[in-house]
PDB file of C-alpha atoms and ligand atoms in Angstrom:
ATOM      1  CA  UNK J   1      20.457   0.184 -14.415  1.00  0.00           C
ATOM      2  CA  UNK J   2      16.920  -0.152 -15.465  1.00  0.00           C
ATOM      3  CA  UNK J   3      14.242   2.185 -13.878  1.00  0.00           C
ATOM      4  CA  UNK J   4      11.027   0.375 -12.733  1.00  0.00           C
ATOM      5  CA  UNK J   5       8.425   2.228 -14.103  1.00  0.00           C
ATOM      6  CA  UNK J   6       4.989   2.019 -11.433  1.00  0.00           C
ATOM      7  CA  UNK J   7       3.077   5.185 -13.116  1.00  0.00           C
ATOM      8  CA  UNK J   8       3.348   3.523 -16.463  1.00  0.00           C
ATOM      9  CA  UNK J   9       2.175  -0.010 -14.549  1.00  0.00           C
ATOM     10  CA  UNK J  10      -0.321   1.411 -12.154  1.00  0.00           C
ATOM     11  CA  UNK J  11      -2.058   3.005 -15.846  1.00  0.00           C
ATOM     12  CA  UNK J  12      -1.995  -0.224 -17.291  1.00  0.00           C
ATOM     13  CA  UNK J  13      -3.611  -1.845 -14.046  1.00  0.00           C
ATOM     14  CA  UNK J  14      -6.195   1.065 -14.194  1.00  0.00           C
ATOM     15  CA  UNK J  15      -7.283   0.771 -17.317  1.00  0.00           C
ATOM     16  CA  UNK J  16      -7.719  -2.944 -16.893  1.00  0.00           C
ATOM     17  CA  UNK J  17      -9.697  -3.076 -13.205  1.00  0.00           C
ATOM     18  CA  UNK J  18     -12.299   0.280 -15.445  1.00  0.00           C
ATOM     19  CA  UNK J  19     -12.784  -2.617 -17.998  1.00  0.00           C
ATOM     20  CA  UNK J  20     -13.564  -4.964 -15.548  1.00  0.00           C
ATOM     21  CA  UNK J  21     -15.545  -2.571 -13.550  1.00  0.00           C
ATOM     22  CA  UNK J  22     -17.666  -2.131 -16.645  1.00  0.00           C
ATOM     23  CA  UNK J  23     -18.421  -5.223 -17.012  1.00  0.00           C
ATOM     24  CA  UNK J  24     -19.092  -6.238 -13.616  1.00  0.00           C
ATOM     25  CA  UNK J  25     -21.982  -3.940 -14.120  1.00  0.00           C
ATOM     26  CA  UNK J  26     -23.146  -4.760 -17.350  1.00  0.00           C
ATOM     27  CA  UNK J  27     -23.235  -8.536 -15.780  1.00  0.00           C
ATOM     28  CA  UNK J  28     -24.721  -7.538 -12.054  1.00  0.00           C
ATOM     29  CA  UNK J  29     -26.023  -4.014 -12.199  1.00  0.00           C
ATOM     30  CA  UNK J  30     -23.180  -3.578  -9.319  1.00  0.00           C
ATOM     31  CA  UNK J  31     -20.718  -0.233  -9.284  1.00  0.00           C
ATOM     32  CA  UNK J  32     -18.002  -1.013  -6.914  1.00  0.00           C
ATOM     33  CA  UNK J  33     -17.956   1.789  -4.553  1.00  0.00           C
ATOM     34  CA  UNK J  34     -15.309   2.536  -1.842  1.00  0.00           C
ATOM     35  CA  UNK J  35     -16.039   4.473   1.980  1.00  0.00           C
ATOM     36  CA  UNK J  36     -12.817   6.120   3.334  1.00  0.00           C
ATOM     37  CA  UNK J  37     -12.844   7.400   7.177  1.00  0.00           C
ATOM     38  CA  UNK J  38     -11.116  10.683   6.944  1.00  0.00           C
ATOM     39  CA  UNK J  39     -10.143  12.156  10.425  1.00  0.00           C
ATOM     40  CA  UNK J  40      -8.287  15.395  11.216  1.00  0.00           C
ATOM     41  CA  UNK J  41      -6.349  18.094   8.838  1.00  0.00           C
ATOM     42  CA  UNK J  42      -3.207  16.568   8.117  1.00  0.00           C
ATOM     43  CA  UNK J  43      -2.424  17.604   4.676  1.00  0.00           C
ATOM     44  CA  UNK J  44      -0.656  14.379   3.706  1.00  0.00           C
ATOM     45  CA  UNK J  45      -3.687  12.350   4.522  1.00  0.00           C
ATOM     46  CA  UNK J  46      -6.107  14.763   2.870  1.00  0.00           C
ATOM     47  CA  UNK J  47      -3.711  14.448  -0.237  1.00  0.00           C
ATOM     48  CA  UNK J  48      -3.621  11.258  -0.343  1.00  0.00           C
ATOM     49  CA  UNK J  49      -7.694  10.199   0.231  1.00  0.00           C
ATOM     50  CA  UNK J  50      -8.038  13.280  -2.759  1.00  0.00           C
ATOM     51  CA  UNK J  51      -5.561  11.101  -5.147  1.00  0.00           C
ATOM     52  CA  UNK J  52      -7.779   7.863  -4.127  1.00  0.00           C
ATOM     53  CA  UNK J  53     -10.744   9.287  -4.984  1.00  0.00           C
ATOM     54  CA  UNK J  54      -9.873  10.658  -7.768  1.00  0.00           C
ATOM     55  CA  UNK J  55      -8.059   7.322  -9.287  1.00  0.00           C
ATOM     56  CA  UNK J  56     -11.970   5.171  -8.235  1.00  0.00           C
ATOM     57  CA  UNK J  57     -13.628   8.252 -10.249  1.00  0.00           C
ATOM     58  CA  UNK J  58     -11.197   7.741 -13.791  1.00  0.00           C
ATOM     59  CA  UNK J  59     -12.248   3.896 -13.329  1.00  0.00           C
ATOM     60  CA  UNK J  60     -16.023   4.349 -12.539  1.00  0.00           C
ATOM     61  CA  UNK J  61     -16.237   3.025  -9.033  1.00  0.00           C
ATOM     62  CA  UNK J  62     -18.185   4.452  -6.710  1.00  0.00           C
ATOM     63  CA  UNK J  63     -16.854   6.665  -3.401  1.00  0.00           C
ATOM     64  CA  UNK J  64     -17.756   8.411  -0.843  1.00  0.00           C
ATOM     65  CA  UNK J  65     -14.984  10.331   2.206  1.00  0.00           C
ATOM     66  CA  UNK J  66     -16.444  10.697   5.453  1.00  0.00           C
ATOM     67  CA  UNK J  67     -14.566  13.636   6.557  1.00  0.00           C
ATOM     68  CA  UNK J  68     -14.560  13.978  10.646  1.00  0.00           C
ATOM     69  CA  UNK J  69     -12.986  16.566  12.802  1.00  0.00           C
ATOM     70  CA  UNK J  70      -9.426  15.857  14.775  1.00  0.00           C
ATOM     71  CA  UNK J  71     -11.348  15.692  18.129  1.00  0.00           C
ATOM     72  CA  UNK J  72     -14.298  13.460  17.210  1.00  0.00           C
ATOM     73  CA  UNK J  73     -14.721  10.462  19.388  1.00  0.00           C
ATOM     74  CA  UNK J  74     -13.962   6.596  19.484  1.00  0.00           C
ATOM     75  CA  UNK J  75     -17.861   5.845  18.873  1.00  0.00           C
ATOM     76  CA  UNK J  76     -18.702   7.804  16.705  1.00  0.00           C
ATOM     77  CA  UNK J  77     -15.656   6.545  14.259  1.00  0.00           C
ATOM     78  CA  UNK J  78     -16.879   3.221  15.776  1.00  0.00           C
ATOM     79  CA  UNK J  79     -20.852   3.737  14.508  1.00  0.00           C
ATOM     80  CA  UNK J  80     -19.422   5.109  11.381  1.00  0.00           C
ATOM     81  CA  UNK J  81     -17.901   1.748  10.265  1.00  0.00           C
ATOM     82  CA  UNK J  82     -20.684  -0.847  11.737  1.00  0.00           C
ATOM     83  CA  UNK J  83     -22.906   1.589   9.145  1.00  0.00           C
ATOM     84  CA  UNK J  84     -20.268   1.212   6.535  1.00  0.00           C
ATOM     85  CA  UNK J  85     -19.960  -2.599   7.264  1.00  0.00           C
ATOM     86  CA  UNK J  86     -23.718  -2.765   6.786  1.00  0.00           C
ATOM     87  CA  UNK J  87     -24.023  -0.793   3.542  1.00  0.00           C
ATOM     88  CA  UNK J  88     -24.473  -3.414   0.874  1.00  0.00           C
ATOM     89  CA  UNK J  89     -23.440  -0.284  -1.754  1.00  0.00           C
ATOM     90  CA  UNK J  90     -20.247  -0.422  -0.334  1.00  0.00           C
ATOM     91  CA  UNK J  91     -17.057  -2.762  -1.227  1.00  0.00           C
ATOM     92  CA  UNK J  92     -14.587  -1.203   0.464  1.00  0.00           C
ATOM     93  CA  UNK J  93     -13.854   0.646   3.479  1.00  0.00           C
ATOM     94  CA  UNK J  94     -10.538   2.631   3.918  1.00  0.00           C
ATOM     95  CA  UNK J  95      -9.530   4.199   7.598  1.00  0.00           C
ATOM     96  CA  UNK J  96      -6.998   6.516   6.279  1.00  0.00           C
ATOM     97  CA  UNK J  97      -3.758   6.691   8.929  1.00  0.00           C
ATOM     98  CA  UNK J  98      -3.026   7.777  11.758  1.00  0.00           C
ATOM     99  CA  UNK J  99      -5.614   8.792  13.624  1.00  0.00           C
ATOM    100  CA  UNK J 100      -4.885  11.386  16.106  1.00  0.00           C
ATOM    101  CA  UNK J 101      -4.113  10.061  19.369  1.00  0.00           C
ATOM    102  CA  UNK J 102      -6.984   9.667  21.351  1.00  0.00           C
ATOM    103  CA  UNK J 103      -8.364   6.727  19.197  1.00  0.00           C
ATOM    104  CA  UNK J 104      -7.684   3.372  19.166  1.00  0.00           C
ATOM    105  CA  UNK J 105      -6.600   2.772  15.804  1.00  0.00           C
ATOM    106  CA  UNK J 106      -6.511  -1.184  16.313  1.00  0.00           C
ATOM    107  CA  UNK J 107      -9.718  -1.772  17.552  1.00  0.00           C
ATOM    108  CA  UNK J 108     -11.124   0.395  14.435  1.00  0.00           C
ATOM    109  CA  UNK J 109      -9.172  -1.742  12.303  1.00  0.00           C
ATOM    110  CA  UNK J 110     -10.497  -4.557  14.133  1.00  0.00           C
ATOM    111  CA  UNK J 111     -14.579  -2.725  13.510  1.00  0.00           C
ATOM    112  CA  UNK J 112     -13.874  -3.373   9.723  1.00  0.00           C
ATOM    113  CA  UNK J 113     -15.583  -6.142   7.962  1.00  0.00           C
ATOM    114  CA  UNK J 114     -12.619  -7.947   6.987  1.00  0.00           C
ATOM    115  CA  UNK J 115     -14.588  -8.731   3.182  1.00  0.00           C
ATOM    116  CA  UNK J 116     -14.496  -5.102   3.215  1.00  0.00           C
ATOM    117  CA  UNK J 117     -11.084  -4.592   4.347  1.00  0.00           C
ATOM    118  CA  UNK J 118      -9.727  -3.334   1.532  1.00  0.00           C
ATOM    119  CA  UNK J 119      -6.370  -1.882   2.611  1.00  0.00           C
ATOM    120  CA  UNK J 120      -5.696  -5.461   4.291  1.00  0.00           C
ATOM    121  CA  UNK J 121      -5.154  -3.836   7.972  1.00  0.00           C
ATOM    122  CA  UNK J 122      -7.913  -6.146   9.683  1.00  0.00           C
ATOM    123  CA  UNK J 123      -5.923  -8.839  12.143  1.00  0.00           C
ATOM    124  CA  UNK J 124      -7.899 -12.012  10.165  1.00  0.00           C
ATOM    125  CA  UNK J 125      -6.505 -10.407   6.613  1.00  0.00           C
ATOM    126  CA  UNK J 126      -3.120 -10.365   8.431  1.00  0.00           C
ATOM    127  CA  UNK J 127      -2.646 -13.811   9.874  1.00  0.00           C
ATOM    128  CA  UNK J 128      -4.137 -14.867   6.180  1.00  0.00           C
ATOM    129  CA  UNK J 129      -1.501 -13.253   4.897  1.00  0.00           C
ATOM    130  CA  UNK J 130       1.628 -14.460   6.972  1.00  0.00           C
ATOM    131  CA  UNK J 131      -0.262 -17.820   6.507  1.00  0.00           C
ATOM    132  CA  UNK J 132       0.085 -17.968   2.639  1.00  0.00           C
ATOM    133  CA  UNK J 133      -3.851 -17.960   2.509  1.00  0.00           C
ATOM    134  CA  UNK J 134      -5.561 -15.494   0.061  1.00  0.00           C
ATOM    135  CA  UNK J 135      -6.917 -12.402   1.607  1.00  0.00           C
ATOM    136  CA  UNK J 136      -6.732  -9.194   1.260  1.00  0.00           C
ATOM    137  CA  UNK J 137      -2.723  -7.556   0.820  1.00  0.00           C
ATOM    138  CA  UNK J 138      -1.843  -4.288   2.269  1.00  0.00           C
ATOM    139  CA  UNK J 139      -1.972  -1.886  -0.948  1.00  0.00           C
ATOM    140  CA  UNK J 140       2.093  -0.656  -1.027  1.00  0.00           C
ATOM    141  CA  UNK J 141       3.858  -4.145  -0.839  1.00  0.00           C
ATOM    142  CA  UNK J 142       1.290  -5.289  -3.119  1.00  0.00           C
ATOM    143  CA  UNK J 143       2.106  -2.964  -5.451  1.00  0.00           C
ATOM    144  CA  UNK J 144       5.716  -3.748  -5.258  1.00  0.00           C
ATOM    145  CA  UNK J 145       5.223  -7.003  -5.861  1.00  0.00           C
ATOM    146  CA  UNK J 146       3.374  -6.511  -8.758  1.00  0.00           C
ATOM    147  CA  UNK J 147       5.872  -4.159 -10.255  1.00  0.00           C
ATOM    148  CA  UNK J 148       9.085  -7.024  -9.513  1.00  0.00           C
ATOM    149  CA  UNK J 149       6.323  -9.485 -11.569  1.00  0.00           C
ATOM    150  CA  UNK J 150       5.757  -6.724 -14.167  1.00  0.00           C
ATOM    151  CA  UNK J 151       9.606  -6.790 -14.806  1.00  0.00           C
ATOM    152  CA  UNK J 152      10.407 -10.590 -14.204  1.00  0.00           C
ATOM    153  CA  UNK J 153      12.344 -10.347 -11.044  1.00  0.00           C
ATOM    154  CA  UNK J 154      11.580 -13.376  -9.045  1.00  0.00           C
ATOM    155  CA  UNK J 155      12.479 -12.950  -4.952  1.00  0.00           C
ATOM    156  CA  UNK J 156      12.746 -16.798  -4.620  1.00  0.00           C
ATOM    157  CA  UNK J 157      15.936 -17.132  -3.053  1.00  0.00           C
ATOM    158  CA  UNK J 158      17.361 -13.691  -3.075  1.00  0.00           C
ATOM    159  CA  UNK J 159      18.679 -11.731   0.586  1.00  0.00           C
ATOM    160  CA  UNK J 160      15.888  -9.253   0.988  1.00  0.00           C
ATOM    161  CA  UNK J 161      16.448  -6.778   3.502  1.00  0.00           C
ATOM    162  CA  UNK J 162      13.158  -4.867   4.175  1.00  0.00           C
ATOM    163  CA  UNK J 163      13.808  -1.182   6.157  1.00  0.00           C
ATOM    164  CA  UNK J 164      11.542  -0.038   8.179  1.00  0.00           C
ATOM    165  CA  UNK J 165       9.031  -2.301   9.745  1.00  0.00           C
ATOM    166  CA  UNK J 166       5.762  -0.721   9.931  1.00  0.00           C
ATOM    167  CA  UNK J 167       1.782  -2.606   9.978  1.00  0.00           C
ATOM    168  CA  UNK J 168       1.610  -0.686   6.953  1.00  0.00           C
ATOM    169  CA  UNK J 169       4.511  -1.614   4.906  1.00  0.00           C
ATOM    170  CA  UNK J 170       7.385  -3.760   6.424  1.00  0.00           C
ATOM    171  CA  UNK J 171       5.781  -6.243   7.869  1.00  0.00           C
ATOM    172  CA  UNK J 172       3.504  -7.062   5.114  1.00  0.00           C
ATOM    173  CA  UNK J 173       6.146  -6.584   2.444  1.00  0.00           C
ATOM    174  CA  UNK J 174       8.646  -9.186   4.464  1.00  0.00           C
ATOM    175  CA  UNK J 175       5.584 -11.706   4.434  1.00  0.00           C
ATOM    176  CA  UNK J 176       4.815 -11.253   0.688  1.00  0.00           C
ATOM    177  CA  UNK J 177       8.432 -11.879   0.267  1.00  0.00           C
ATOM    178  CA  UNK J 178       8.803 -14.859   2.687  1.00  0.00           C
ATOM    179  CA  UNK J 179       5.863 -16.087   0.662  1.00  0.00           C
ATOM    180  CA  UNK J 180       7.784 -15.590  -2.552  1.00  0.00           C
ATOM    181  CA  UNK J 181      10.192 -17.825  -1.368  1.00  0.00           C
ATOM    182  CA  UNK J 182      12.928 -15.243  -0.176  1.00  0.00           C
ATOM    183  CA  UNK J 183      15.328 -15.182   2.362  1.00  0.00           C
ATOM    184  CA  UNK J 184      14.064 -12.293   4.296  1.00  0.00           C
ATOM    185  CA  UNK J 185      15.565  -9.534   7.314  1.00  0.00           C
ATOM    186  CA  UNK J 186      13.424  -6.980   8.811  1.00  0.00           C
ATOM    187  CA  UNK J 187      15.880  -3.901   9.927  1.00  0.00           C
ATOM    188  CA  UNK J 188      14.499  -1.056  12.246  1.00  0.00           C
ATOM    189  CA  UNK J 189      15.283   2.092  14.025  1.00  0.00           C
ATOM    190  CA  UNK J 190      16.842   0.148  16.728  1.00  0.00           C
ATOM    191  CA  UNK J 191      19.153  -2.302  14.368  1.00  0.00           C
ATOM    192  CA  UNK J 192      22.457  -1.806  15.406  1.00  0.00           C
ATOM    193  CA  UNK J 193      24.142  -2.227  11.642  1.00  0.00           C
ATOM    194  CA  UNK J 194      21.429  -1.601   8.910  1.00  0.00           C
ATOM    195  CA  UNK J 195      25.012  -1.100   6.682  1.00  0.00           C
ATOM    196  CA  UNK J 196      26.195  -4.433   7.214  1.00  0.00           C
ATOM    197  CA  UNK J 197      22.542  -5.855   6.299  1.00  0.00           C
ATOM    198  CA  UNK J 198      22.032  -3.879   2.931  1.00  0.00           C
ATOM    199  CA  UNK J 199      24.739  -4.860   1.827  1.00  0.00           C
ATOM    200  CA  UNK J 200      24.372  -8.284   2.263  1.00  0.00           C
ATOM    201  CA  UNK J 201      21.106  -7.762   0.384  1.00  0.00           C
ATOM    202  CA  UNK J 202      19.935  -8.948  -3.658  1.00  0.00           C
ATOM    203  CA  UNK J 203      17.076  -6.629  -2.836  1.00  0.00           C
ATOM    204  CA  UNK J 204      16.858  -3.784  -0.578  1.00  0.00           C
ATOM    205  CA  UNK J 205      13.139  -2.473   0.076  1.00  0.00           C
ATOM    206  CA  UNK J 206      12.904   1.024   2.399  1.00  0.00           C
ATOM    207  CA  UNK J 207       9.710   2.288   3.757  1.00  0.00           C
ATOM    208  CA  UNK J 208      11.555   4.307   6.582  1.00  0.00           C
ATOM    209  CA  UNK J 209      10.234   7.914   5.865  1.00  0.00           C
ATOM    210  CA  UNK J 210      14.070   9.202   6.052  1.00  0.00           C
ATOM    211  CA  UNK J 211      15.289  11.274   3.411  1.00  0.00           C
ATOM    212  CA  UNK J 212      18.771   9.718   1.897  1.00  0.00           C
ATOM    213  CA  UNK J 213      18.556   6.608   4.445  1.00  0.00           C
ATOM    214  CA  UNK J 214      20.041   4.089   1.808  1.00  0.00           C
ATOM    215  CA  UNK J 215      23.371   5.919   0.554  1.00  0.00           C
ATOM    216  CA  UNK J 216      25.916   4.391  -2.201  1.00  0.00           C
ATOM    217  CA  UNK J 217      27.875   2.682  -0.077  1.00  0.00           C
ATOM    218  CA  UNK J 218      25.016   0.791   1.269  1.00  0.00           C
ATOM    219  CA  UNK J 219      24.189  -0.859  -1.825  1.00  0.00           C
ATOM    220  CA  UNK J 220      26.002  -3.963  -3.490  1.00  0.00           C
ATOM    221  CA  UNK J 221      26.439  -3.714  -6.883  1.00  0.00           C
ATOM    222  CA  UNK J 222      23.924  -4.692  -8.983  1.00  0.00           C
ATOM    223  CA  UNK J 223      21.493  -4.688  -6.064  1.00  0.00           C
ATOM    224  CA  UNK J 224      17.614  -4.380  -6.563  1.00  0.00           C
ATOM    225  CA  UNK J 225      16.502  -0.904  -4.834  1.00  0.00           C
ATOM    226  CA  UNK J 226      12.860  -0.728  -3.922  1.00  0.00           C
ATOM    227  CA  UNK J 227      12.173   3.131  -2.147  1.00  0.00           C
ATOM    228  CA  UNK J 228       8.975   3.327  -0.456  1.00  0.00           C
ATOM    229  CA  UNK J 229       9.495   6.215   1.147  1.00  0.00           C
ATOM    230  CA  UNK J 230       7.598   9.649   0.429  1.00  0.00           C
ATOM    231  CA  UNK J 231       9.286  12.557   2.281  1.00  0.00           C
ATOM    232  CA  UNK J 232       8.741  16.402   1.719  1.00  0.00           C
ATOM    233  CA  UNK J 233      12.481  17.880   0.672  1.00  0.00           C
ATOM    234  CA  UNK J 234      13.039  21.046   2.302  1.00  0.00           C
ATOM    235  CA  UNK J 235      12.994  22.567  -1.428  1.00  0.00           C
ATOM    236  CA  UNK J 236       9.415  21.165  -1.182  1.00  0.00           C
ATOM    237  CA  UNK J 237      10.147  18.197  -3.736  1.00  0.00           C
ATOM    238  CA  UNK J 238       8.494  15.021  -3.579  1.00  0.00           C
ATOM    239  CA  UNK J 239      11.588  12.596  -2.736  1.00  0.00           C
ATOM    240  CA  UNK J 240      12.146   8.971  -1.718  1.00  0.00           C
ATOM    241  CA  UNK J 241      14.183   7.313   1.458  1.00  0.00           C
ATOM    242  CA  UNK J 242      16.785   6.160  -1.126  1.00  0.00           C
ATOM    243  CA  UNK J 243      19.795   8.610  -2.433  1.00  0.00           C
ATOM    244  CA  UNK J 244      18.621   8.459  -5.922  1.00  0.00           C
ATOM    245  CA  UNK J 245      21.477  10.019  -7.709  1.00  0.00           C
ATOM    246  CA  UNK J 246      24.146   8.165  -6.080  1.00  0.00           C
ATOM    247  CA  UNK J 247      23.036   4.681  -5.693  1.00  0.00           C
ATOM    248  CA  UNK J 248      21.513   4.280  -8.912  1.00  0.00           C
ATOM    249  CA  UNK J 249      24.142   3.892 -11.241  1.00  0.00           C
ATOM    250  CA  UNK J 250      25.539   1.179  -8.866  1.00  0.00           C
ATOM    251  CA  UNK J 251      21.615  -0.925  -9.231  1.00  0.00           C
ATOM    252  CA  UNK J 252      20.542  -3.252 -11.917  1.00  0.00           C
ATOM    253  CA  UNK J 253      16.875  -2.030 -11.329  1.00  0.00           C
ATOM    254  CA  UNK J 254      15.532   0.936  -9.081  1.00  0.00           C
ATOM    255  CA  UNK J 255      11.719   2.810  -8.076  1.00  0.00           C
ATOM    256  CA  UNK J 256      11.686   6.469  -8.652  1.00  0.00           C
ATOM    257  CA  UNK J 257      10.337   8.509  -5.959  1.00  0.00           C
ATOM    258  CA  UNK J 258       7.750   9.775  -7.371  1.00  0.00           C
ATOM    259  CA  UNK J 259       6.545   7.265 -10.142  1.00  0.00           C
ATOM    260  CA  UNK J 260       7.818   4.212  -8.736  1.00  0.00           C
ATOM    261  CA  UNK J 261       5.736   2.782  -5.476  1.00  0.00           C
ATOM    262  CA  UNK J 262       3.140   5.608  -4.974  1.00  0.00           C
ATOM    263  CA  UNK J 263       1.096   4.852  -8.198  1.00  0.00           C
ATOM    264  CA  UNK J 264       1.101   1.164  -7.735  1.00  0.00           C
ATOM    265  CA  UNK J 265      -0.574   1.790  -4.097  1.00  0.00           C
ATOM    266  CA  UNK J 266      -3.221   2.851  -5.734  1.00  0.00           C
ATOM    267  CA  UNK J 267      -3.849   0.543  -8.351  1.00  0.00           C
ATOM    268  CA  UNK J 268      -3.907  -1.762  -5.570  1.00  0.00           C
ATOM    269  CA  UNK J 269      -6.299   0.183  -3.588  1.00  0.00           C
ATOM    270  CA  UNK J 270      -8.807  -0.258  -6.663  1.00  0.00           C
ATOM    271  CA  UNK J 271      -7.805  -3.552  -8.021  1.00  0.00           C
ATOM    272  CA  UNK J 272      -8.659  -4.557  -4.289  1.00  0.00           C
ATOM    273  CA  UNK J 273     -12.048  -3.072  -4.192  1.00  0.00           C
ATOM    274  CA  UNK J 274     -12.692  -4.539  -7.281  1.00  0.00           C
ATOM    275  CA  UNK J 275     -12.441  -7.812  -6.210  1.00  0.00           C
ATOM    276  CA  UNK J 276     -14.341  -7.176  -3.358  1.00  0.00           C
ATOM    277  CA  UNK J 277     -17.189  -5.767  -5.228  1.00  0.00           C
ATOM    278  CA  UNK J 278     -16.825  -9.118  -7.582  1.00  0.00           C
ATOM    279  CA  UNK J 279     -17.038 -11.035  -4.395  1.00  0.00           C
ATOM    280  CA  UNK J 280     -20.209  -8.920  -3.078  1.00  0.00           C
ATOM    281  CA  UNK J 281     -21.921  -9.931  -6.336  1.00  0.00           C
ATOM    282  CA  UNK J 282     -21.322 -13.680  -6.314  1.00  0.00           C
ATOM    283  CA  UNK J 283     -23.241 -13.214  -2.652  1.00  0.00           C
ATOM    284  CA  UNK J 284     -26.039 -11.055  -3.610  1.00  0.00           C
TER     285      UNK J 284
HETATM  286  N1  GUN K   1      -1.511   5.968   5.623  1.00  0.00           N
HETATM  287  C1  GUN K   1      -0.334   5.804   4.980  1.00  0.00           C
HETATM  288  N2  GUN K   1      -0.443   4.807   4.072  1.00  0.00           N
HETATM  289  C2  GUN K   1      -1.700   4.334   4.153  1.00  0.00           C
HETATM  290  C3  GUN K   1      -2.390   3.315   3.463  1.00  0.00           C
HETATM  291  O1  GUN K   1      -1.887   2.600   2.588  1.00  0.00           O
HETATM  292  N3  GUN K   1      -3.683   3.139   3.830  1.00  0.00           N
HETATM  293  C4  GUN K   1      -4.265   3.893   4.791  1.00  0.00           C
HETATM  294  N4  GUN K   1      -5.526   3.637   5.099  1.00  0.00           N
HETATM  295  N5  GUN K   1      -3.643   4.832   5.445  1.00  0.00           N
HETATM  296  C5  GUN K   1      -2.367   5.057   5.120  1.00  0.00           C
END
């Protein structure tokens, strides 16, 4: 069983977008710089917008978090992003999710300039992607695609069996792997045997948000096991959607929860927004 490593990737991928981010403004005078739309106090999202801006400050990017209280309203989110979208200092513009329930998340996603649309949510960036066209990729199954590259696993032809099938993660990770040339299922809360399809899978990718989900006996030997899942252990750990202990020694390569997905999501978020800002150059 061989771990795959996505801190030790994600640093790698860092240190290469600060080079290029470097030079991009040596060449154009441009910093990339990335807007997030923070709404509410959930502490997961305020965790994880703190990580992101954090990881564009170590590679010199430029970012700034509008932070807006749990009961603002649908225009003023709304006139938020149309001044984002018209902000030629901006590359990027991140909604982080959910949004409490009074807003329509999909027309906000829809608001988003989809050159600007880093995170990949916009509807045009989505029907690129299930398309084959090049757009922008939904950070998390980007990263995991980079990380099966990284260690010379090739999808084409496997069974992948994606769990969990989210905007966010499922769906985008089964196109990236239909892409790839895999034989793909998308299981859900309401599949009836999610058993009988992991086991019938080459490589099983969860992004369920269920705490020991994928158990040993749900795994064929010598199975690829992808966990995107980040759940809170009642100890207070930070711990996956797959059984780690049990099902690894029965894997020829597993993610680590943490240091497996979570890094590589935001590399992605940054190698995204660089390319972005490259493109915002070219234009300017
Ligand atoms: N909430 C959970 N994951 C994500 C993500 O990748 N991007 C955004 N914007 N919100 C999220």
């Amino acid at each position: 069983m061989q771990i795959l490593d996505g801190k030790a990737l994600a640093k790698k991928i860092e240190d290469r977008v600060a080079v290029d981010a470097k030079t991009l403004k040596e060449t154009t005078g441009r910093t990339p710089g990335l807007a997030v739309i923070l709404v509410g106090n959930d502490p997961a999202s305020h965790a994880y917008v703190s990580m992101k801006k954090k990881a564009c400050d170590r590679v010199g990017f430029y970012s700034v978090t509008h932070e807006m209280p749990a009961d603002i309203s649908q225009d003023a989110i709304e006139n938020t992003i149309k001044m984002m979208n018209q902000n030629t200092s901006i590359d990027g513009i991140l909604i982080q999710l959910p949004l409490p329930p009074q807003v329509d998340t999909t027309k906000l996603l829809e608001l988003v300039a989809p050159n600007k649309d880093v995170d990949g949510f916009h509807p045009y960036n989505v029907g690129r992607l299930t398309t084959g066209l090049e757009g922008f990729v939904p950070c998390t199954p980007l990263g995991v695609m980079e990380l099966l590259k990284e260690y010379n696993i090739d999808p084409k032809g496997m069974n992948a069996v994606v769990v969990g099938a989210s905007n966010i993660v499922g769906k985008p990770m089964a196109a990236l792997l239909l892409n790839a040339d895999a034989t793909v299922q998308i299981t859900h809360i309401y599949t009836k045997d999610l058993k009988a399809c992991t086991l019938n899978a080459d490589i099983i990718l969860v992004g369920a948000g269920v705490i020991n989900l994928i158990k040993e006996d749900m795994v064929k030997e010598g199975a690829i096991v992808i966990d995107i899942g980040i759940n809170r252990a009642p100890d207070g750990k930070l711990v996956g959607d797959v059984d780690f202990k049990n099902v690894s020694s029965k894997c020829s390569f597993i993610t680590p929860v943490p240091g497996g997905v979570g890094p590589m999501t935001i590399a992605m978020l940054l190698q995204n927004t660089l390319r972005a800002a490259q493109a915002h150059a070219k234009e300017s």
